[in-house]
Short mmCIF file of C-alpha atoms in Angstrom, two decimals:
data_model
loop_
_atom_site.label_atom_id
_atom_site.label_comp_id
_atom_site.label_asym_id
_atom_site.label_seq_id
_atom_site.Cartn_x
_atom_site.Cartn_y
_atom_site.Cartn_z
CA MET D 481 93.17 100.14 96.75
CA LYS D 482 91.34 97.29 94.74
CA ASN D 483 95.09 95.49 94.15
CA LEU D 484 96.43 95.79 97.63
CA MET D 485 93.03 94.03 98.54
CA ILE D 486 94.13 91.39 95.60
CA ALA D 487 97.35 91.37 97.26
CA LEU D 488 96.49 90.79 101.07
CA LEU D 489 95.07 87.83 100.16
CA PHE D 490 97.95 85.97 99.95
CA LEU D 491 98.99 87.11 102.63
CA PRO D 492 97.78 84.04 105.09
CA ALA D 493 99.27 81.85 103.15
CA PHE D 494 102.84 83.68 103.93
CA VAL D 495 102.15 84.03 107.56
CA SER D 496 101.27 80.40 108.90
CA ALA D 497 103.28 78.61 106.06
CA GLN D 498 105.24 76.96 108.23
CA TYR D 499 102.46 75.40 110.48
CA GLY D 500 100.88 73.04 107.34
CA ILE D 501 104.23 72.53 105.10
CA LYS D 502 106.46 70.91 106.93
CA LYS D 503 110.11 72.35 107.06
CA CYS D 504 109.02 75.94 106.13
CA HIS D 505 110.22 78.88 107.78
CA THR D 506 108.35 81.91 107.57
CA ASP D 507 110.63 85.52 107.88
CA LEU D 508 109.21 88.84 109.32
CA VAL D 509 111.27 91.23 106.57
CA PHE D 510 111.88 95.51 107.15
CA GLY D 511 114.05 97.07 105.05
CA TYR D 512 115.20 100.02 103.13
CA ASP D 513 116.38 101.38 99.69
CA TYR D 514 118.50 103.92 98.47
CA GLY D 515 118.45 104.12 95.11
CA ASP D 516 117.88 106.92 92.24
CA ARG D 517 116.57 107.12 88.49
CA ILE D 518 119.37 105.55 84.95
CA ASN D 519 120.36 108.10 82.83
CA PHE D 520 117.36 110.06 84.24
CA ASP D 521 118.76 113.55 83.98
CA LYS D 522 117.53 115.48 87.20
CA ASP D 523 118.27 119.02 86.58
CA GLY D 524 116.79 118.54 82.80
CA PHE D 525 114.63 121.45 82.89
CA GLU D 526 115.20 124.59 84.07
CA ASP D 527 114.62 125.04 87.34
CA ARG D 528 113.70 121.60 88.35
CA SER D 529 115.31 119.44 90.77
CA VAL D 530 113.78 115.75 91.04
CA SER D 531 115.38 114.21 94.96
CA SER D 532 116.83 110.65 95.15
CA LEU D 533 114.44 107.34 95.54
CA GLN D 534 114.36 106.33 99.79
CA THR D 535 111.60 103.00 100.29
CA PHE D 536 111.08 101.62 103.71
CA ARG D 537 108.54 97.92 103.46
CA ILE D 538 107.10 95.73 105.85
CA GLY D 539 106.13 91.80 105.38
CA ALA D 540 106.84 88.41 105.29
CA ASN D 541 108.79 86.14 103.16
CA VAL D 542 108.42 81.89 103.26
CA ARG D 543 111.98 80.01 102.98
CA TYR D 544 111.42 76.23 101.52
CA PRO D 545 114.33 74.07 101.16
CA ILE D 546 114.89 72.19 98.06
CA SER D 547 118.07 70.04 98.00
CA GLN D 548 118.76 67.70 100.40
CA SER D 549 121.74 69.49 101.29
CA GLN D 550 119.85 72.16 103.31
CA ARG D 551 122.03 75.04 101.08
CA TRP D 552 119.22 75.44 98.56
CA PHE D 553 115.91 77.77 99.48
CA LEU D 554 113.20 79.16 97.66
CA VAL D 555 112.38 82.25 98.49
CA THR D 556 109.03 83.67 98.84
CA GLY D 557 106.22 86.88 100.41
CA PHE D 558 104.25 89.53 100.44
CA ARG D 559 105.75 92.84 101.25
CA VAL D 560 104.15 96.65 101.30
CA ALA D 561 106.37 99.20 100.27
CA GLY D 562 106.19 102.76 100.46
CA ARG D 563 108.91 105.15 98.23
CA LEU D 564 109.44 108.19 99.19
CA SER D 565 110.36 111.42 96.73
CA HIS D 566 110.43 115.16 96.38
CA GLU D 567 110.19 117.65 93.62
CA ASP D 568 111.08 120.70 93.53
CA PHE D 569 110.25 123.36 90.37
CA PHE D 570 109.10 126.62 89.13
CA ILE D 571 106.42 127.37 86.55
CA ILE D 572 107.19 131.63 86.06
CA GLY D 573 103.72 133.12 83.77
CA THR D 574 104.63 134.19 80.17
CA LYS D 575 102.19 136.13 79.76
CA PRO D 576 99.32 139.42 80.61
CA GLN D 577 96.63 137.05 81.35
CA THR D 578 98.83 133.95 82.51
CA PRO D 579 99.33 133.64 86.79
CA PRO D 580 102.38 134.60 88.12
CA ALA D 581 105.51 132.45 88.85
CA LYS D 582 104.27 129.40 91.28
CA HIS D 583 107.01 127.80 93.27
CA TYR D 584 105.93 123.85 93.63
CA GLN D 585 107.66 121.70 95.89
CA ILE D 586 105.63 118.22 95.72
CA THR D 587 106.21 115.27 98.40
CA SER D 588 104.43 112.05 96.82
CA GLN D 589 105.05 108.45 98.97
CA ASP D 590 104.19 105.64 96.33
CA VAL D 591 102.76 102.68 97.93
CA PHE D 592 103.14 98.78 96.30
CA ALA D 593 102.22 96.00 97.37
CA GLU D 594 105.86 93.20 96.87
CA LEU D 595 105.69 89.60 95.31
CA PRO D 596 109.26 88.76 95.58
CA PHE D 597 110.86 85.24 93.80
CA ARG D 598 113.94 84.20 94.91
CA SER D 599 117.05 81.36 95.35
CA ARG D 600 118.52 81.62 98.71
CA PHE D 601 121.54 79.60 98.20
CA VAL D 602 123.84 79.02 101.62
CA LEU D 603 127.72 79.97 100.72
CA LYS D 604 129.05 78.71 104.32
CA ASN D 605 128.07 76.95 108.21
CA ILE D 606 130.50 79.65 110.44
CA ASN D 607 128.97 76.98 113.02
CA ARG D 608 126.11 75.37 114.30
CA GLU D 609 124.18 79.46 114.86
CA ASN D 610 126.35 81.38 112.53
CA ARG D 611 125.10 81.43 108.19
CA LEU D 612 126.32 83.22 105.06
CA PHE D 613 124.67 83.52 102.47
CA LEU D 614 123.32 84.33 98.42
CA GLU D 615 120.54 85.23 97.13
CA GLY D 616 119.03 85.98 94.10
CA GLY D 617 115.95 86.40 91.79
CA ILE D 618 112.89 88.17 90.61
CA GLN D 619 110.38 90.21 91.80
CA PHE D 620 106.53 91.61 90.88
CA ASN D 621 105.73 95.06 92.50
CA ILE D 622 101.82 96.43 92.44
CA TYR D 623 101.15 99.65 92.22
CA VAL D 624 98.61 100.36 95.09
CA PHE D 625 98.16 103.92 95.50
CA SER D 626 100.03 107.62 96.11
CA HIS D 627 99.66 109.96 99.26
CA TRP D 628 100.71 113.44 97.64
CA LYS D 629 101.43 116.55 99.77
CA GLU D 630 102.13 119.95 97.56
CA GLU D 631 103.00 122.75 98.51
CA TYR D 632 103.10 126.42 96.56
CA SER D 633 103.85 129.75 96.40
CA GLU D 634 102.63 132.46 94.12
CA GLN D 635 104.26 135.44 93.95
CA PHE D 636 101.55 138.25 94.82
CA GLY D 637 99.49 135.06 96.16
CA GLY D 638 100.73 133.64 99.89
CA GLU D 639 101.61 129.56 100.59
CA ILE D 640 98.93 127.81 99.14
CA GLU D 641 98.76 123.39 100.80
CA ASP D 642 97.50 120.61 99.35
CA GLU D 643 97.17 116.67 100.08
CA ARG D 644 95.29 114.16 99.59
CA ILE D 645 95.68 110.18 98.47
CA GLU D 646 94.83 108.96 95.32
CA ARG D 647 95.77 106.60 92.15
CA THR D 648 97.36 108.79 89.26
CA ASN D 649 98.00 107.45 85.50
CA ASN D 650 102.22 107.74 86.20
CA PHE D 651 102.96 103.81 87.79
CA GLN D 652 102.87 100.71 85.85
CA ASP D 653 100.07 98.96 87.15
CA MET D 654 102.76 96.02 88.33
CA PHE D 655 106.33 95.78 87.08
CA LEU D 656 108.88 93.67 87.20
CA THR D 657 112.05 94.21 89.89
CA SER D 658 115.56 92.52 89.40
CA ASN D 659 117.96 91.74 93.15
CA LEU D 660 120.62 90.42 94.36
CA SER D 661 122.16 90.02 97.99
CA PHE D 662 124.14 88.64 100.68
CA GLY D 663 123.12 88.11 104.66
CA TRP D 664 123.69 86.63 107.53
CA GLU D 665 121.63 84.92 110.03
CA THR D 666 121.78 83.93 113.12
CA GLU D 667 120.30 81.53 115.54
CA ILE D 668 119.48 83.27 118.70
CA ARG D 669 118.87 80.55 122.12
CA ASN D 670 117.48 77.68 120.61
CA GLY D 671 114.46 79.98 119.05
CA PRO D 672 114.24 81.79 116.06
CA GLU D 673 116.91 82.89 114.05
CA PHE D 674 118.16 86.89 113.39
CA PHE D 675 119.25 88.23 109.70
CA ILE D 676 120.28 90.75 107.86
CA GLN D 677 121.44 90.53 104.24
CA ALA D 678 122.79 93.89 101.95
CA ILE D 679 120.75 94.44 98.97
CA GLY D 680 120.20 95.83 95.10
CA ARG D 681 117.97 96.25 93.13
CA LEU D 682 117.44 96.94 88.81
CA GLU D 683 113.94 97.34 87.88
CA LEU D 684 113.31 95.72 84.40
CA MET D 685 110.76 97.65 83.78
CA PRO D 686 110.66 101.19 84.53
CA ALA D 687 107.57 101.95 87.91
CA ASP D 688 107.16 105.39 86.40
CA ASN D 689 105.82 105.49 82.62
CA TYR D 690 106.97 108.42 82.10
CA ASP D 691 110.46 107.74 84.10
CA ALA D 692 113.39 105.47 83.78
CA ASN D 693 114.43 102.62 84.63
CA ALA D 694 116.06 103.31 88.30
CA ILE D 695 118.27 100.59 91.02
CA HIS D 696 118.84 100.26 94.38
CA VAL D 697 120.58 99.40 96.93
CA GLY D 698 119.38 99.02 100.41
CA ILE D 699 119.51 96.35 103.85
CA GLU D 700 116.72 93.29 104.20
CA THR D 701 116.47 92.66 108.23
CA GLY D 702 114.30 90.47 110.66
CA PHE D 703 113.02 87.54 111.94
CA ARG D 704 113.30 83.89 111.42
CA PHE D 705 110.30 81.57 112.66
#
């Protein structure tokens, strides 16, 4: 939680930048990613399966022009992302003193603060209101906490459910991701702009200390003010 509080200190600067910096615009961003781990055998252990990764995010971008032609922009910002995963496995007692067989189902939602640093290039001005753009760069991801929901059943003992919020040692405090996206933006009746972009992300450093790098594809959309 301390990491999230520190990261939130950046938010007022991002959402109010357009009022203090000339030609700067603020984006309200919503996103969804679907991803999986690279070279990771999800069924590598007997009676064990691990789901793919789904990520939902909300946050703000700041876009600032860095060329006279108004075709190159610097994009940074702040987002909060929740990554959802599921694990299903068995633990089977092999000795008389060990517990009976247990079937575990664990659903975890891991929360990260994200700080992107990207360059955006306007590929084509279709007309005065519509543009196509390409955007790419890196992103710092700060681990905040995890929400765990664990259900398990014993062979002779019925079902037990446990739910908790905590920090774990599974994740690095900070890891790095690269990303590349292609998008379209349009002006809404001389007011805010709507944008949508397809995006791919690659973990340059794995998020999980005991896992593999992951690759994600998804959609980001929102409004620019």
